[in-house]
Amino acid sequence: MKHLKIINLLSLLVNAAAFGTPAVRLLPSHVSTVQSTSRLSPLFVLSADLTNGEELPPVVRSIDAEMARAQRKREKYEAKLRKFENKIEELERKRMKYLEGSTLGQVEQNFSETTARSAVKAMMWRVIAGSVTLVTTLKFSGNFAYALKVVGSDFFSKAFTMFVGERIMNKSSAGRKSGSDSAGRSVAKALIWRLFAICNTLAVCFFISKDFSMASKIAGSDAIFKTFLMVAYERVWAKVEWGKEYQIDFTI
């Protein structure tokens, strides 16, 4: 029976092809097209919303906000990138000017010191000078507590004033033509600083001990030794490249 149905189906197809008979739907009657009763996907809903001008879903608004933040960050980093590119170009021009100047004539390597360099110099000197003051005060007073008071009161006040002095001296380029401080500049700085330091130490010692004779001895002995010590200190720092910002000038 099954074979007979297949043979009849094939004969109908052959007749339709041979005589141009319109094709007949041969599917069983119980098979029908499925009506589209399923819901639209989110993509189609979104498309409909966009065309109808309705408010965007929360997820899309969140994505838009994230895109806006990413755009702002990109603009920020692009601005930084342009800044560094300009800096590199400026340094390249300085480098070329330096190379050209070194072949055309003498290059004067003037420089200035950074704030960090001045701060470190001031604090390190206070550690060294404070140790000397402790020994000197202890020698003349014989009182360790008194010596600690003098050194303690000296430390922060002189560290700050020396830092300020370094920043003021940094505005002058005298003695800075060879890429470092000259010996004359180091001596001048030491003498200027010692004038202030003598007055400071004398005042502190007298305020604590109420003995002008002992205070003058401490300040006087400090002045002689620390002047030479500070010159040596400045000469060491003259060789340190950290914290120097060079300003290239040319003389032909």
XYZ file of C-alpha atoms in Angstrom:
252
model
C 0.000 0.000 0.000
C 2.787 2.363 0.899
C 4.628 1.644 -2.364
C 1.434 2.299 -4.314
C 1.053 5.794 -2.810
C 4.641 6.663 -3.725
C 4.098 5.520 -7.323
C 0.904 7.624 -7.629
C 2.741 10.690 -6.253
C 5.554 10.317 -8.776
C 3.086 9.943 -11.663
C 1.326 13.170 -10.646
C 4.611 15.048 -10.626
C 5.565 13.703 -14.066
C 2.173 14.717 -15.519
C 2.462 18.205 -14.052
C 5.887 18.673 -15.604
C 4.850 17.257 -18.965
C 1.546 19.092 -19.504
C 2.285 22.326 -17.685
C -0.360 21.625 -15.093
C -0.133 23.958 -12.085
C 1.590 22.342 -9.168
C -0.745 21.099 -6.503
C 0.125 21.450 -2.813
C 0.806 17.851 -1.786
C 1.374 18.443 1.928
C -1.094 16.782 4.229
C -4.034 18.930 5.230
C -3.188 18.784 8.923
C 0.176 20.550 8.299
C -0.402 24.331 8.154
C 1.748 27.362 8.434
C 2.463 28.323 11.980
C 1.003 31.660 12.845
C 3.500 34.162 14.234
C 2.241 34.375 17.759
C 5.671 34.637 19.415
C 6.777 37.936 20.969
C 9.217 40.243 19.175
C 12.883 39.972 20.211
C 14.489 42.852 22.160
C 16.356 43.926 19.037
C 13.089 44.471 17.134
C 11.581 46.235 20.125
C 14.607 48.541 20.324
C 14.359 49.241 16.592
C 10.703 50.110 16.939
C 11.395 52.378 19.904
C 14.118 54.242 18.046
C 11.909 54.817 14.992
C 8.950 55.899 17.103
C 11.054 58.342 19.165
C 10.259 56.668 22.467
C 12.585 56.740 25.522
C 15.553 54.389 25.365
C 15.676 51.384 27.690
C 17.793 51.713 30.895
C 20.417 49.309 29.545
C 20.960 51.422 26.445
C 21.124 54.617 28.486
C 23.748 52.983 30.720
C 25.803 52.006 27.672
C 25.529 55.549 26.313
C 26.726 56.981 29.639
C 29.684 54.581 29.683
C 30.545 55.583 26.121
C 30.428 59.261 27.110
C 32.771 58.623 30.057
C 35.140 56.694 27.817
C 35.076 59.553 25.306
C 35.934 62.103 28.008
C 38.800 59.926 29.229
C 40.082 59.543 25.694
C 40.016 63.324 25.188
C 41.824 63.779 28.519
C 44.588 61.325 27.610
C 44.824 62.748 24.106
C 45.433 66.172 25.660
C 48.163 64.675 27.864
C 49.652 62.924 24.861
C 49.774 66.209 22.924
C 51.412 67.859 25.927
C 54.151 65.205 26.081
C 54.593 65.322 22.324
C 55.107 69.095 22.531
C 57.561 68.586 25.395
C 59.513 66.026 23.378
C 59.602 68.379 20.389
C 60.842 71.192 22.625
C 63.574 68.980 24.072
C 64.535 67.854 20.593
C 64.914 71.504 19.540
C 67.025 72.229 22.625
C 69.147 69.184 21.893
C 69.731 70.308 18.319
C 70.538 73.854 19.493
C 72.990 72.438 21.993
C 74.691 70.252 19.386
C 74.830 73.108 16.896
C 76.084 75.524 19.544
C 78.766 73.116 20.727
C 80.168 73.019 17.196
C 79.840 76.771 16.594
C 81.150 78.120 19.868
C 81.275 77.810 23.650
C 78.194 76.489 25.438
C 77.406 78.013 28.831
C 75.640 75.375 30.928
C 73.609 77.522 33.288
C 71.074 75.727 35.480
C 68.576 76.124 38.285
C 67.800 73.823 41.203
C 64.446 72.156 41.797
C 62.487 72.708 44.997
C 63.077 69.096 46.013
C 66.851 69.507 45.699
C 66.798 72.631 47.888
C 64.674 70.866 50.524
C 66.950 67.817 50.658
C 70.062 69.990 50.881
C 68.575 71.997 53.744
C 67.477 68.931 55.752
C 70.736 67.046 55.249
C 72.759 70.081 56.318
C 70.688 70.418 59.466
C 71.483 66.823 60.415
C 75.224 67.453 59.957
C 75.246 70.912 61.543
C 72.970 69.796 64.366
C 75.433 67.062 65.293
C 78.250 69.621 65.450
C 76.129 71.969 67.547
C 75.302 69.143 69.945
C 78.994 68.373 70.515
C 79.945 72.069 70.846
C 77.127 72.874 73.263
C 77.845 69.818 75.358
C 81.530 70.806 75.531
C 80.880 74.319 76.874
C 77.799 73.633 78.999
C 78.489 70.118 80.252
C 74.724 69.584 80.260
C 73.295 67.060 77.791
C 69.679 68.175 78.326
C 70.663 71.777 77.592
C 72.516 70.686 74.446
C 69.446 68.775 73.221
C 67.246 71.842 73.777
C 69.597 74.021 71.731
C 69.807 71.511 68.882
C 66.047 70.850 68.901
C 65.114 74.536 68.764
C 67.697 75.078 66.041
C 66.701 72.217 63.811
C 63.349 73.185 62.293
C 63.861 76.944 62.327
C 67.214 76.726 60.560
C 66.056 73.999 58.181
C 63.215 76.248 57.024
C 65.332 79.397 56.797
C 68.069 77.564 54.891
C 65.480 76.217 52.460
C 64.195 79.751 51.889
C 67.794 80.931 51.444
C 68.433 78.204 48.874
C 65.380 79.261 46.878
C 66.458 82.919 46.960
C 70.028 82.075 45.946
C 68.631 79.888 43.168
C 67.322 83.002 41.432
C 70.885 84.170 40.867
C 72.936 82.531 38.109
C 76.234 83.960 39.343
C 78.885 81.242 39.429
C 76.789 78.778 37.456
C 78.275 78.911 33.971
C 80.065 75.570 33.922
C 77.212 73.187 34.792
C 77.847 73.385 38.551
C 78.369 75.918 41.334
C 81.811 77.489 41.290
C 84.026 77.479 44.371
C 83.464 81.222 44.785
C 79.698 80.728 44.851
C 80.044 77.987 47.479
C 82.194 80.231 49.702
C 79.774 83.149 49.317
C 76.794 80.965 50.233
C 78.601 79.570 53.271
C 79.546 83.052 54.564
C 76.062 84.485 54.040
C 74.468 81.516 55.778
C 76.931 81.603 58.681
C 76.088 85.273 59.419
C 72.474 84.323 59.918
C 73.265 81.056 61.743
C 75.586 82.780 64.267
C 72.843 85.233 65.238
C 70.303 82.407 65.469
C 72.509 80.143 67.609
C 73.536 83.033 69.871
C 69.906 84.021 70.464
C 68.754 80.433 71.133
C 71.610 79.652 73.547
C 71.129 82.890 75.473
C 67.347 82.397 75.634
C 67.763 78.914 77.124
C 70.788 79.464 79.426
C 70.499 83.198 80.204
C 74.332 83.168 80.076
C 75.658 85.432 77.318
C 79.276 84.345 77.814
C 78.510 80.660 77.229
C 76.132 81.456 74.354
C 78.806 83.523 72.588
C 81.377 80.745 73.005
C 79.036 78.167 71.484
C 78.040 80.445 68.581
C 81.644 81.542 67.933
C 83.160 78.056 67.889
C 80.272 76.885 65.716
C 80.872 79.662 63.223
C 84.527 78.876 62.488
C 84.205 75.130 62.084
C 80.847 75.131 60.282
C 81.967 77.699 57.721
C 84.647 75.353 56.396
C 82.302 72.394 56.762
C 79.579 74.098 54.737
C 81.982 75.028 51.948
C 82.935 71.354 51.689
C 79.242 70.406 51.808
C 78.447 72.792 48.953
C 81.347 71.473 46.878
C 80.022 67.929 47.229
C 76.528 69.003 46.155
C 78.013 70.861 43.184
C 78.958 67.463 41.741
C 75.472 65.987 42.236
C 73.381 66.145 39.054
C 70.054 65.256 40.670
C 67.647 68.191 40.826
C 69.408 70.345 38.227
C 67.432 71.874 35.362
C 69.794 73.060 32.651
C 69.243 76.255 30.674
C 71.471 76.190 27.609
C 72.992 79.503 26.446
C 75.480 80.018 23.603
C 78.341 82.376 23.066
C 79.976 82.422 19.634
